[in-house]
Short mmCIF file of C-alpha atoms in Angstrom, two decimals:
data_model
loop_
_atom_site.label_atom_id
_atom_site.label_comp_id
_atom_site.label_asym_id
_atom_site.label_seq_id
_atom_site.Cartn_x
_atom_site.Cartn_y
_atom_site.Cartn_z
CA UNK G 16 0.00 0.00 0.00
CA UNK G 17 1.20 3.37 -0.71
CA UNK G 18 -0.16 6.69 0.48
CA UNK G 19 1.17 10.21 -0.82
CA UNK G 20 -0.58 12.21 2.16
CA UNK G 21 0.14 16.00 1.15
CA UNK G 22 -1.35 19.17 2.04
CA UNK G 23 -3.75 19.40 -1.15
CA UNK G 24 -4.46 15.56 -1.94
CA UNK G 25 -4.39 12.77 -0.74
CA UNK G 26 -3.70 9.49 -2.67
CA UNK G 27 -3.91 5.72 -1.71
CA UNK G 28 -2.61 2.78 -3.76
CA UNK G 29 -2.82 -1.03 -3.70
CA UNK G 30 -0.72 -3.62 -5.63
CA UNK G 31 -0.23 -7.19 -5.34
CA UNK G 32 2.81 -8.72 -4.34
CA UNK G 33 4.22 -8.89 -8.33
CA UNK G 34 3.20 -4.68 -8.31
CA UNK G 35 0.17 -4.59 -10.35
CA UNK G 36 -2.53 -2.62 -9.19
CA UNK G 37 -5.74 -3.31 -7.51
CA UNK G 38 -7.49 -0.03 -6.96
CA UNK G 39 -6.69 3.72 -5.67
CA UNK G 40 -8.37 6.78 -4.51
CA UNK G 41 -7.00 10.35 -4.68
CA UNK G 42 -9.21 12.76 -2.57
CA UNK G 43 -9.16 16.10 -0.87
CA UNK G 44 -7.01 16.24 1.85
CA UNK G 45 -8.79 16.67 4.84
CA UNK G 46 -7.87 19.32 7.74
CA UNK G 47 -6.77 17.75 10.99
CA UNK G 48 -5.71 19.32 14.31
CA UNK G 49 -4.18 16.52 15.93
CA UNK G 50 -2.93 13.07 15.23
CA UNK G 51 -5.35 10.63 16.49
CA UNK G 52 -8.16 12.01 13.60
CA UNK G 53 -5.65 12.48 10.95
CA UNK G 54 -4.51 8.38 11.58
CA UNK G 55 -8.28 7.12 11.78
CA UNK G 56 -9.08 9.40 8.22
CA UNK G 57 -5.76 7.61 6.87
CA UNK G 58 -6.14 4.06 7.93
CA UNK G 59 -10.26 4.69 7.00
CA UNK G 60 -8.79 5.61 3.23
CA UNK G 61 -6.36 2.64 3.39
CA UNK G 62 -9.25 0.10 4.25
CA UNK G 63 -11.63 1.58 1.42
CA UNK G 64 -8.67 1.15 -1.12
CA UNK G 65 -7.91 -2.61 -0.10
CA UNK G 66 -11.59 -3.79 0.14
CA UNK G 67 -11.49 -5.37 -3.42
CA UNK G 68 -7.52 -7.14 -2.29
CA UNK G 69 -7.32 -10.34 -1.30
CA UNK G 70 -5.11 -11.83 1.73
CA UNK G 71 -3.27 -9.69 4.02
CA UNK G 72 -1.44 -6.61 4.22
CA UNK G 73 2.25 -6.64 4.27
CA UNK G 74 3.78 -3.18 4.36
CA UNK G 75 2.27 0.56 4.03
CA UNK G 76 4.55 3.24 3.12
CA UNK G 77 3.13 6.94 3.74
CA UNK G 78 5.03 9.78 1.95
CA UNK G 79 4.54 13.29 2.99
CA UNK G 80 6.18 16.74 2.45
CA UNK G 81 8.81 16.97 5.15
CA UNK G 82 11.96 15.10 6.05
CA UNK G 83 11.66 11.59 7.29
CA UNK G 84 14.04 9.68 9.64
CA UNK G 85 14.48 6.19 10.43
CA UNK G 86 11.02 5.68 8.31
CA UNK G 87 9.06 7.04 11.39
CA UNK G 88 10.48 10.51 12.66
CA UNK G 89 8.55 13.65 10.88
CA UNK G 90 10.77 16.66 10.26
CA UNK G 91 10.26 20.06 9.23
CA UNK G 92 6.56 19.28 6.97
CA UNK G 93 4.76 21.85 5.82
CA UNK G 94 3.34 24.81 7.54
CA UNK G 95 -0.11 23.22 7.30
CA UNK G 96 0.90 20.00 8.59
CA UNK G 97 3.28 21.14 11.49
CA UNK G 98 1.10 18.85 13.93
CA UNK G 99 2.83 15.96 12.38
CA UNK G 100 5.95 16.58 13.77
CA UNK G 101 7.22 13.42 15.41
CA UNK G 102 6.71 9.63 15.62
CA UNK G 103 3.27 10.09 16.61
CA UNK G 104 1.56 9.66 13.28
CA UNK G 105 3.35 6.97 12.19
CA UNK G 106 2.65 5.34 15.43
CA UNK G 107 -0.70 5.66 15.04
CA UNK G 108 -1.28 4.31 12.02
CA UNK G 109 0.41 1.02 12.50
CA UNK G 110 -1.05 0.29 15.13
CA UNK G 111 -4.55 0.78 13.42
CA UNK G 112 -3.78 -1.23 10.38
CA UNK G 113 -1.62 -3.86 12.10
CA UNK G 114 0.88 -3.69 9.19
CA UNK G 115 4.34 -2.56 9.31
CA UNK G 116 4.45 0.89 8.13
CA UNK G 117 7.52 3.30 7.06
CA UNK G 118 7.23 7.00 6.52
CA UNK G 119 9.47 8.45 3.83
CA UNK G 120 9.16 12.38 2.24
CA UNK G 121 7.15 12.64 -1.06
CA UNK G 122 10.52 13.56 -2.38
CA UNK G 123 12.58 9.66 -2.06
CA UNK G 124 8.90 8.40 -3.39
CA UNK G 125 8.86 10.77 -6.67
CA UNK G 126 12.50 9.70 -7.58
CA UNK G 127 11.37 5.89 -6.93
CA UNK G 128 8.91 6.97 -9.42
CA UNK G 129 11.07 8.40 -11.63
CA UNK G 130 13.86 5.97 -11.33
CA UNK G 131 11.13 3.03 -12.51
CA UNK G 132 9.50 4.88 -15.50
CA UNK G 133 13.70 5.15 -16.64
CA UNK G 134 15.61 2.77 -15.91
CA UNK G 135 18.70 4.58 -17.25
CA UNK G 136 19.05 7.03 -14.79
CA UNK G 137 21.88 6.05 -12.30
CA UNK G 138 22.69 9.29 -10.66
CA UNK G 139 20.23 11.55 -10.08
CA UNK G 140 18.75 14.41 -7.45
CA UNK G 141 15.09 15.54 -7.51
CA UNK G 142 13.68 18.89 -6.23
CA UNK G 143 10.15 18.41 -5.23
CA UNK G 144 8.62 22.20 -5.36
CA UNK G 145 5.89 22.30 -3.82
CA UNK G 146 3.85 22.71 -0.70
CA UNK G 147 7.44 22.66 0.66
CA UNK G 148 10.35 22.57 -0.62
CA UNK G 149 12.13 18.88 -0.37
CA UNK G 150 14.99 17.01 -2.27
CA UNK G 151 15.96 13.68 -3.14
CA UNK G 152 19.22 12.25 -4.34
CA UNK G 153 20.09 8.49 -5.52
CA UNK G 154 24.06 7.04 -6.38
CA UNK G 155 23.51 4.28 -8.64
CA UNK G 156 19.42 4.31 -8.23
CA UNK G 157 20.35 3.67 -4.46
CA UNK G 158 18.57 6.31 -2.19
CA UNK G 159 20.66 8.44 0.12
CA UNK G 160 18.93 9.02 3.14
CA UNK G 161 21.68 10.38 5.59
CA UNK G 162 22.73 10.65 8.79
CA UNK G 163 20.54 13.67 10.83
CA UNK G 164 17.70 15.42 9.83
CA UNK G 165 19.96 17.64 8.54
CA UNK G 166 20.79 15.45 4.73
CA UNK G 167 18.53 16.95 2.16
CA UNK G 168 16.93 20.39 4.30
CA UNK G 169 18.67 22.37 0.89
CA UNK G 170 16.03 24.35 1.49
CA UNK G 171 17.62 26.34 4.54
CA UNK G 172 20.22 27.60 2.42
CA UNK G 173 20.41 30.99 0.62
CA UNK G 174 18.76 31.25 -2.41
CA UNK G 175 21.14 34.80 -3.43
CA UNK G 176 17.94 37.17 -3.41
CA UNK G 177 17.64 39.73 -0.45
CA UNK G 178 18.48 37.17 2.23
CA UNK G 179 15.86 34.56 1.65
CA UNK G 180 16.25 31.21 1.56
CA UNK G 181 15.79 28.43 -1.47
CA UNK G 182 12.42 27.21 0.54
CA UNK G 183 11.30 31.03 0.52
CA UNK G 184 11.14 31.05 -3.20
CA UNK G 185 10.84 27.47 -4.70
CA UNK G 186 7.78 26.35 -2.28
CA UNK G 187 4.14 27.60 -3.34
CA UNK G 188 3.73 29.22 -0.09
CA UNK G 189 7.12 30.79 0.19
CA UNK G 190 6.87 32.36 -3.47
CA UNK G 191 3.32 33.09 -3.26
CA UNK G 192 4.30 35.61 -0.15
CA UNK G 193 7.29 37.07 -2.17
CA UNK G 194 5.10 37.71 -5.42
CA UNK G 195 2.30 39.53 -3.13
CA UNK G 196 5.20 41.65 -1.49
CA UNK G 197 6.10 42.41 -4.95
CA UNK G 198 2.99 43.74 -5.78
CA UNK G 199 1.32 41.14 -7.56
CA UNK G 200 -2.40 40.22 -6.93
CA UNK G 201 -2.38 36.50 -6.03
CA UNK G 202 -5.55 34.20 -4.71
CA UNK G 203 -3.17 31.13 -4.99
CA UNK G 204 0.50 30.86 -6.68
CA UNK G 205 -0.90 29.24 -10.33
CA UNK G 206 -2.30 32.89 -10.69
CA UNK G 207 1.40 33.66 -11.41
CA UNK G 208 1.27 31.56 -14.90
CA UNK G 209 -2.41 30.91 -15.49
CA UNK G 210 -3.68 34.79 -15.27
CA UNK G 211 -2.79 38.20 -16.21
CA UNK G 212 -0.25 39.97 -14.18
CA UNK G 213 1.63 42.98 -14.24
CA UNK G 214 4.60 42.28 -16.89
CA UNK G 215 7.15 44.26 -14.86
CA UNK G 216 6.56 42.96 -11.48
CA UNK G 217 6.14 39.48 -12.60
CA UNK G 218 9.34 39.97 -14.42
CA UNK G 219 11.19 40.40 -10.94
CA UNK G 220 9.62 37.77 -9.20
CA UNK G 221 10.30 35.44 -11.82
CA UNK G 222 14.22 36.58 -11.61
CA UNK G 223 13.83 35.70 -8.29
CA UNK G 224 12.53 32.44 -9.15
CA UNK G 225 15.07 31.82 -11.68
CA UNK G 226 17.87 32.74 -9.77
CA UNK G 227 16.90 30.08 -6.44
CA UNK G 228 16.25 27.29 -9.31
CA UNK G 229 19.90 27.93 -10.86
CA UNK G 230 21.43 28.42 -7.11
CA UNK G 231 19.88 24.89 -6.09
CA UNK G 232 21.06 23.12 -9.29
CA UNK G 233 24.31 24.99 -8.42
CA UNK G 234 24.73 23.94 -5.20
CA UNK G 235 24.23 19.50 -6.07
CA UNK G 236 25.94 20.23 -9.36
CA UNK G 237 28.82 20.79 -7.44
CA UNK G 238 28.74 19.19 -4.63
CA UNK G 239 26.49 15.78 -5.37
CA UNK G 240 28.07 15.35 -9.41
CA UNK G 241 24.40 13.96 -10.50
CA UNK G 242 23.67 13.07 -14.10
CA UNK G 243 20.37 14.25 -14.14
CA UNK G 244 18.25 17.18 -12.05
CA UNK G 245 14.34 16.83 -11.94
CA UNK G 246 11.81 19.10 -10.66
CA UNK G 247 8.78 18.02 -9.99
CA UNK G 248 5.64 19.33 -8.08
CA UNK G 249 3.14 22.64 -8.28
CA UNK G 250 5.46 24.99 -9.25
CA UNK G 251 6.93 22.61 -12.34
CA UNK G 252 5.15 24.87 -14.88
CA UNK G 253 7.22 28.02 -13.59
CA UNK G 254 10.28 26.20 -14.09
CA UNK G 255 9.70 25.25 -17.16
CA UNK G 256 9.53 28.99 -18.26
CA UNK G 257 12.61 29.66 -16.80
CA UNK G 258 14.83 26.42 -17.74
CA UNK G 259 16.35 28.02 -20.70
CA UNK G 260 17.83 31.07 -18.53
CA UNK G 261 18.49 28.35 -15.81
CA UNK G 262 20.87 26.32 -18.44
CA UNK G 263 22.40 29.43 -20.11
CA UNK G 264 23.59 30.62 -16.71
CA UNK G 265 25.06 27.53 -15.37
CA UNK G 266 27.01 27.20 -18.45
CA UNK G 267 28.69 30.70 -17.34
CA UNK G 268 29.33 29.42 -14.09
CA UNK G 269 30.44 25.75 -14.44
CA UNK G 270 32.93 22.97 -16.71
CA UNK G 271 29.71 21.20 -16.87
CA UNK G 272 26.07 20.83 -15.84
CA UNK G 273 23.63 18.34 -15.37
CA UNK G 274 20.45 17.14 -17.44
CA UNK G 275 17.84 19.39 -16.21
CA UNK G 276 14.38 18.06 -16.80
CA UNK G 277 10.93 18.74 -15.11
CA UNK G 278 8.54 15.29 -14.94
CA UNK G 279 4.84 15.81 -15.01
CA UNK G 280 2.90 14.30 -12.35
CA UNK G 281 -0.54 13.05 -11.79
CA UNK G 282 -1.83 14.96 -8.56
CA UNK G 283 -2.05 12.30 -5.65
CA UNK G 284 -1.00 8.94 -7.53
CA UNK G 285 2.67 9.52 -8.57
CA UNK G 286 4.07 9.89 -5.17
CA UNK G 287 1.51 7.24 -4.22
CA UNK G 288 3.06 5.12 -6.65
CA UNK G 289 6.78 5.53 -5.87
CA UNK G 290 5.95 4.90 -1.85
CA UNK G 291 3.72 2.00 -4.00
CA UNK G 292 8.08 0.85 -5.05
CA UNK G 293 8.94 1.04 -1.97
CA UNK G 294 6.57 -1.22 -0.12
CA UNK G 295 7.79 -3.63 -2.63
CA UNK G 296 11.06 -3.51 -2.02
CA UNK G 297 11.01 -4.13 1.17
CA UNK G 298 8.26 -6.77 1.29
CA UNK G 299 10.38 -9.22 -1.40
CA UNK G 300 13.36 -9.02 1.19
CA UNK G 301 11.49 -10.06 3.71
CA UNK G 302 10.27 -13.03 1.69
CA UNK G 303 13.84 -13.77 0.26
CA UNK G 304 15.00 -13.98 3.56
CA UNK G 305 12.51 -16.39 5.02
CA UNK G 306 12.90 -18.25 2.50
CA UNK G 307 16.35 -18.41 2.58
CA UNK G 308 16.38 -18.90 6.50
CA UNK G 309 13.22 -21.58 5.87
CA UNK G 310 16.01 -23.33 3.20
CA UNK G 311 19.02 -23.16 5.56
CA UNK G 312 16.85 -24.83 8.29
CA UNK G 313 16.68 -28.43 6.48
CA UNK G 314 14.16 -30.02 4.21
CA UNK G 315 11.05 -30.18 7.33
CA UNK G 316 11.07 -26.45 7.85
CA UNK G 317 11.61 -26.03 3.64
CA UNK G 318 8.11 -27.58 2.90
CA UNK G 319 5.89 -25.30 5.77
CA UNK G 320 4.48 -22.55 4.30
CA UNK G 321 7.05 -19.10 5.52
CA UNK G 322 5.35 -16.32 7.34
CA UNK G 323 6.77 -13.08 6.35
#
């Protein structure tokens, strides 16, 4: 089972154990104040999805827009989902589903996603600009996943505009809040690409925007070597505008640079998918080591059936 619980939408996905799909549903996230209702709407959405499955469930992997340690402990999500903070959530759903569960950031799950849909990729580092600001890196398709809480929060650093950080300008809240201080008449962020604005002002928030996307490119370029930069998330349209500045830029700048690319999403399921990889994963080591430990026990223990 994966789950890409964000801010906006919420998606839930079932496979069998060989990945193919059983059912989903992508709805409305709902507004929560405190854990114990935000685990009973989860585990309610995880039980609707699964009705049609057959046999138990074996893992559930929740991805969300903050930093994730250990697979349980919530870091730094997004303003609306500060309540999160902690193991409490993660808690709380496994113990309602009676299924192991991991947490990861909807970051890791969009480059699982990625890394699936091509399998050519080796090296790679994903910005996921969204709700917040969150990035994912993989060394030959391996996940990094660090040390502290610390690996991956690129979105603390300075973006190079008027002391504001890379999560002040590449998350939808963040450069909603700088376009209105510009002037700009915003009722949510896509209003900065899908209606009319002022040419001139838009004009400087978009160098804003441009120059945070070319300092975070700058700043793995350099120090992570990737072959290939994605973007994905709300604010992918705006990058794609500015890409071509992006690119010219960091050819002033550097010996080389990376593929830049943005990947289109579907709203709920993508990152539902990619935690979807995850589960997997984990779920056929667990059987390949039973079965393996089953084997190594003689031929008795080889012919009962292995609980995993």
């Amino acid at each position: 089972m994966g789950v890409s619980f964000g801010v906006v939408t919420t998606g839930v996905l079932v496979t069998d154990l060989r990945g193919r799909e059983i059912d989903h549903v992508v709805v409305p996230t709902a507004e929560h104040h405190d854990v114990p209702a935000a685990g009973r709407w989860l585990v309610d959405l995880i039980a609707q999805t699964r009705a049609s499955a057959r046999g138990p469930l074996r893992q559930v992997v929740a991805a969300l827009p903050a930093h994730v340690r250990a697979g349980a402990e919530v870091f730094r999500p997004a303003d609306p989902m500060k309540v999160f903070s902690g193991r409490d959530l993660r808690r709380t759903v496994e113990e309602l589903v009676d299924a192991p569960v991991t947490f990861d950031s909807d970051a890791n799950a969009s480059l699982l996603q990625v890394l699936t849909e091509d399998a050519s990729i080796r090296d790679a580092a994903l910005f996921s600009v969204s709700s917040t600001l969150n990035f994912a890196t993989c060394r030959d398709q391996e996940l990094a996943r660090g040390r502290t809480p610390a690996f991956g929060d690129i979105g603390s650093l300075s973006s190079g505009i008027d002391g504001r950080t890379l999560s002040g300008l590449l998350s939808t809240a963040g450069l909603a809040k700088f376009a209105r201080e510009q002037g700009l008449d915003l009722e949510r962020v896509e209003d900065l690409w899908l209606a009319p604005q002022d040419r001139r002002t838009r004009a400087e928030t978009l160098e804003a925007f441009t120059t945070a996307v070319t300092t975070a490119v700058s700043i793995v370029a350099v120090t992570l070597d990737p072959e290939t930069v994605c973007f994905v998330g709300r604010l992918r349209p705006l990058v794609d505008e500015v890409l071509p500045e992006v690119r010219r830029r960091l050819e002033q700048t550097l010996p080389a640079i990376p593929r830049i690319t943005t990947v289109s999403q579907v709203l709920g399921l993508s990152v539902a998918r990619g935690a979807v990889h995850a589960c997997l994963a984990m779920t056929h080591n667990r059987l390949r080591d039973t079965l393996l430990k089953a084997r190594s026990q003689g031929p008795r223990q080889e012919r009962a059936a292995p609980a995993f």
